[in-house]
Short mmCIF file of C-alpha atoms in Angstrom, two decimals:
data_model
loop_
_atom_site.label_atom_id
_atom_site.label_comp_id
_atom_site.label_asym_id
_atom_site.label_seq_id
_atom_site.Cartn_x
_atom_site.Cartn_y
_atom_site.Cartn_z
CA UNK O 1 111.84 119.23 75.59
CA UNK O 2 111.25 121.02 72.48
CA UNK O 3 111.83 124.74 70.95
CA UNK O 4 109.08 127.31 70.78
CA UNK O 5 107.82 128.15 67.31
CA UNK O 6 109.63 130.64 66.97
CA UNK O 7 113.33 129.51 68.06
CA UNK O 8 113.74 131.92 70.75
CA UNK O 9 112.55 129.98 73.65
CA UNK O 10 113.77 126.74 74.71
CA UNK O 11 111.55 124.57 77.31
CA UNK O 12 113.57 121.87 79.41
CA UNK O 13 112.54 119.74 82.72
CA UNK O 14 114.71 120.84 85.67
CA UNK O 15 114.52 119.42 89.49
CA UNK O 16 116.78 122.76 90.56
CA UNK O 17 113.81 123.51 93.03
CA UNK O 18 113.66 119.89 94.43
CA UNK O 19 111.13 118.79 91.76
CA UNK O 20 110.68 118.08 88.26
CA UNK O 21 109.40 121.69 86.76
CA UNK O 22 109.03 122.62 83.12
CA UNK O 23 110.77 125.66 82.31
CA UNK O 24 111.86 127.74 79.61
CA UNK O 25 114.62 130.12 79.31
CA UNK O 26 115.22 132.80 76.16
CA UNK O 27 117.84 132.60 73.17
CA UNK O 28 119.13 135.65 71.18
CA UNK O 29 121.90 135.24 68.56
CA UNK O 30 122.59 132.00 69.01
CA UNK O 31 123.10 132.33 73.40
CA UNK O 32 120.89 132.20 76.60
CA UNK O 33 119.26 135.49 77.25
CA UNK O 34 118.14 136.42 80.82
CA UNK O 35 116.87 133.42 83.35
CA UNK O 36 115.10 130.48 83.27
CA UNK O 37 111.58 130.93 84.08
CA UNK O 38 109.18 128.41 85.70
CA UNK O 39 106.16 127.44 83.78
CA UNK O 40 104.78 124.78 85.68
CA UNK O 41 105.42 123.05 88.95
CA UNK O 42 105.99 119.37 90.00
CA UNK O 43 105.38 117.93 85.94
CA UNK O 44 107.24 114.59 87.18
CA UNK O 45 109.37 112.64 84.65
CA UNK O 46 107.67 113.65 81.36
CA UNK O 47 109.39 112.85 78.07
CA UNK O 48 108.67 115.32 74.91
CA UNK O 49 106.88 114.17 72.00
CA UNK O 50 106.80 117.64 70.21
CA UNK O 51 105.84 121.20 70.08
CA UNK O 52 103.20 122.22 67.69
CA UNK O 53 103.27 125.23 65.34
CA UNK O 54 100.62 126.77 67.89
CA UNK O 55 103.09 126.56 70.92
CA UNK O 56 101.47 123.71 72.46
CA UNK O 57 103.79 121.03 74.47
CA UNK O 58 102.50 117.45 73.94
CA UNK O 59 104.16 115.61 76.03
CA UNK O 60 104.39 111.53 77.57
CA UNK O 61 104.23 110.76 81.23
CA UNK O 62 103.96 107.26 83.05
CA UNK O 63 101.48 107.56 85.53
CA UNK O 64 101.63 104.58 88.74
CA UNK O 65 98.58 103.33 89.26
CA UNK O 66 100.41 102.00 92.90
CA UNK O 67 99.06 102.53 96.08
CA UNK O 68 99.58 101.84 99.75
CA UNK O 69 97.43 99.23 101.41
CA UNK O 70 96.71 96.89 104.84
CA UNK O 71 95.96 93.37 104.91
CA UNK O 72 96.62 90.98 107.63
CA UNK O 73 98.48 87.70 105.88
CA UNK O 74 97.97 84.10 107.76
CA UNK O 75 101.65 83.30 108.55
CA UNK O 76 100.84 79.53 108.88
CA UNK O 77 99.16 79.48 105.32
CA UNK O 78 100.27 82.23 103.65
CA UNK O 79 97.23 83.70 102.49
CA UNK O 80 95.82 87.35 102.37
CA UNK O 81 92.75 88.18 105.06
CA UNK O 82 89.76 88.79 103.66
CA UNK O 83 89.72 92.34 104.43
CA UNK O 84 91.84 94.86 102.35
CA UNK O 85 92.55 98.36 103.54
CA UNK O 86 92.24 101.07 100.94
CA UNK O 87 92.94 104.86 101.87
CA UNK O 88 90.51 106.51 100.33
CA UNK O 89 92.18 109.98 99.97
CA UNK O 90 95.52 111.55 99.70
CA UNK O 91 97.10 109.70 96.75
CA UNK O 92 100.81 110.79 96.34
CA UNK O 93 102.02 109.03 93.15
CA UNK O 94 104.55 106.53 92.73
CA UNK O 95 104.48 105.35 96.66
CA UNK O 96 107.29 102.37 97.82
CA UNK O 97 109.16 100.87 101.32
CA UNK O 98 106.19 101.25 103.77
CA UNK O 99 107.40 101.25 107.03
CA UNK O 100 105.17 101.23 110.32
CA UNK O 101 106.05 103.41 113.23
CA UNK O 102 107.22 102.24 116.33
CA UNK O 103 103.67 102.78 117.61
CA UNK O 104 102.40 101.15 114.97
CA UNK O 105 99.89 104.39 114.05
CA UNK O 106 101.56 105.74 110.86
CA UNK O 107 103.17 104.90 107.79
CA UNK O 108 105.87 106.41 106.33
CA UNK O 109 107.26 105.83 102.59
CA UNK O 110 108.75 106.75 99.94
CA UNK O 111 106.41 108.94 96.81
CA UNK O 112 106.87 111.54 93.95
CA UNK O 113 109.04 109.31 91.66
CA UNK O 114 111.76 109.24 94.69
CA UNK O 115 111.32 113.16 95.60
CA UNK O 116 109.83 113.09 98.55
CA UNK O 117 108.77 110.89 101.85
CA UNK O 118 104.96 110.68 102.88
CA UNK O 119 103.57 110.21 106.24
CA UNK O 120 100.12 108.92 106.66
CA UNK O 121 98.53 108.58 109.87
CA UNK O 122 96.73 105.05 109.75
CA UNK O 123 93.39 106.32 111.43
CA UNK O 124 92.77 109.69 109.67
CA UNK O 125 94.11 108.80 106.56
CA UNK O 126 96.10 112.10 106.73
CA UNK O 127 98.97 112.62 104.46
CA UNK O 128 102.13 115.06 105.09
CA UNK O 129 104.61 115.27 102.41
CA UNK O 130 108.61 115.46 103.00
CA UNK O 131 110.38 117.00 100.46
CA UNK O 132 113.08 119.52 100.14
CA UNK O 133 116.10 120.39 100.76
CA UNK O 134 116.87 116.06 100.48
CA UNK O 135 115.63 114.33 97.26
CA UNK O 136 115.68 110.64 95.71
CA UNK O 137 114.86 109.10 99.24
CA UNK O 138 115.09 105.57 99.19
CA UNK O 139 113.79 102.96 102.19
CA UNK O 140 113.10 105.23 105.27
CA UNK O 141 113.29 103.51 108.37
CA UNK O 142 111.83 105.16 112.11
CA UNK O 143 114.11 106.08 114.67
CA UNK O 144 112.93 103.42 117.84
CA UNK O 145 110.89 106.73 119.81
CA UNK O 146 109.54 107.31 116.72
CA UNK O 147 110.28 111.41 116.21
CA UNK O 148 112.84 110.83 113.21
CA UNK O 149 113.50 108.44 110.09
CA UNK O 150 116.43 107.99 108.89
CA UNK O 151 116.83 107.94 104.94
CA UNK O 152 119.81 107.34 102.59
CA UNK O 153 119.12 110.57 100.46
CA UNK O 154 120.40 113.93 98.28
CA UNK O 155 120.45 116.88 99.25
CA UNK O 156 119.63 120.18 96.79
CA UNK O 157 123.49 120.90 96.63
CA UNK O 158 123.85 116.90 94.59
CA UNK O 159 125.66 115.19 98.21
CA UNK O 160 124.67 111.83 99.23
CA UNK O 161 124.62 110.69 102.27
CA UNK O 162 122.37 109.51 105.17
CA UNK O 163 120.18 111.60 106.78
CA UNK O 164 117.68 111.94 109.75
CA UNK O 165 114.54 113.92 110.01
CA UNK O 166 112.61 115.50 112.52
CA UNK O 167 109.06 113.71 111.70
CA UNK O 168 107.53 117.16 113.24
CA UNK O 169 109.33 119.60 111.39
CA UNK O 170 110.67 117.58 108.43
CA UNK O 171 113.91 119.42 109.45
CA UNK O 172 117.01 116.81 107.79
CA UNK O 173 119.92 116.57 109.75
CA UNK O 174 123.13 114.98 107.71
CA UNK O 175 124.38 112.09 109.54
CA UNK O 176 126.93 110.71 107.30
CA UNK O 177 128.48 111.53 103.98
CA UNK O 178 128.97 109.58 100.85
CA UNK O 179 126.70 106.75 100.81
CA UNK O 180 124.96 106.14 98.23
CA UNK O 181 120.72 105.06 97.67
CA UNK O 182 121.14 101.77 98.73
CA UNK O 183 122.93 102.17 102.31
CA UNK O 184 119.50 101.03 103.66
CA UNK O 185 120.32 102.93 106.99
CA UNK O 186 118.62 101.83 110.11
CA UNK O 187 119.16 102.86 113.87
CA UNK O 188 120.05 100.35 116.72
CA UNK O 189 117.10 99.48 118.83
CA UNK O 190 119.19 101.88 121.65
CA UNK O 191 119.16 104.57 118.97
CA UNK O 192 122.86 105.07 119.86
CA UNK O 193 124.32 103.04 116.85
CA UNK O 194 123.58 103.13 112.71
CA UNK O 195 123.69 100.32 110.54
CA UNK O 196 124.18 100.80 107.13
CA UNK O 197 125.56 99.22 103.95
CA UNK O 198 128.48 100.38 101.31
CA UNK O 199 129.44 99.30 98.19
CA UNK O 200 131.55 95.69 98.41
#
């Protein structure tokens, strides 16, 4: 992202700790000196557009205005209902592939740019946040009792795969190596088979 004014610190953007941080690590004679340090937590996908004489880090970041919302759609005409359902807290940015529970009382997608997987509970409006060890989630899908999703993810050592997750604990379990983001896993109704899809 940029050099300090003096030359002896160098800032970068790192996921190492399972989410975009800005850090900076020390140069002396021309090599790295010592260890990264961690400025700031969870900056997101920020692009540098300079560092001033001062020290100061200006920097660009897209910002999703997206959010998760209800409406019931009339399947004979095709049109929205006229009531919309906005949650009115716990905004996670950059929120995709909602996907009810079994039960039909919570939602859970994907948020943080790909980073993590949000929960929300319909009625409270509560939000839980699923995060490391996996990252880049893509298209969770509920287990059919409704105590797991399964998720074609990463984990923090860079191995894809498919993975499923205790809704509780948020404890992943590695199902399957090697597939990549777009397996689009999802469980038999019997819970004893997995459908996914490869490459070709």
């Amino acid at each position: 992202l940029g050099w300090s004014p003096d030359g002896t610190q160098l800032l970068f953007r790192s996921d190492r700790t399972g989410t975009n941080g800005l850090w900076s690590v020390a140069f002396l004679n021309g090599g790295v000196k010592g260890v990264p340090e961690l400025l700031k937590v969870d900056v997101g996908p920020i692009f540098s557009l300079g560092v001033t004489k001062a020290g100061t880090l200006y920097a660009y970041k897209a910002v999703g205005n997206r959010d998760i919302k209800i409406a019931s759609v009339d399947l004979t005409t095709g049109q929205l209902g006229d009531h919309i359902f906005d949650f009115q807290s716990g905004y996670i940015n950059g929120p995709g592939s909602p996907e009810w529970s079994p039960d039909g009382k919570s939602l859970a997608y994907t948020a943080c740019s790909g980073n993590c997987m949000v929960i929300r509970t319909v009625a409270t409006g509560e939000v839980r946040k699923i995060g490391r060890p996996l990252l880049y989630f893509r298209a969770p899908r509920w287990a059919p009792d409704g105590r797991s999703i399964v998720v074609a993810a990463r984990d923090d050592k860079g191995r894809n795969g498919i993975f499923q997750i205790d809704v509780q604990t948020g404890v992943p379990t590695r199902l399957i190596d090697g597939p990549n983001f777009g397996a689009s896993p999802q469980l038999a109704p019997d819970g004893q088979k997995l459908y996914y899809s490869m490459r070709g």
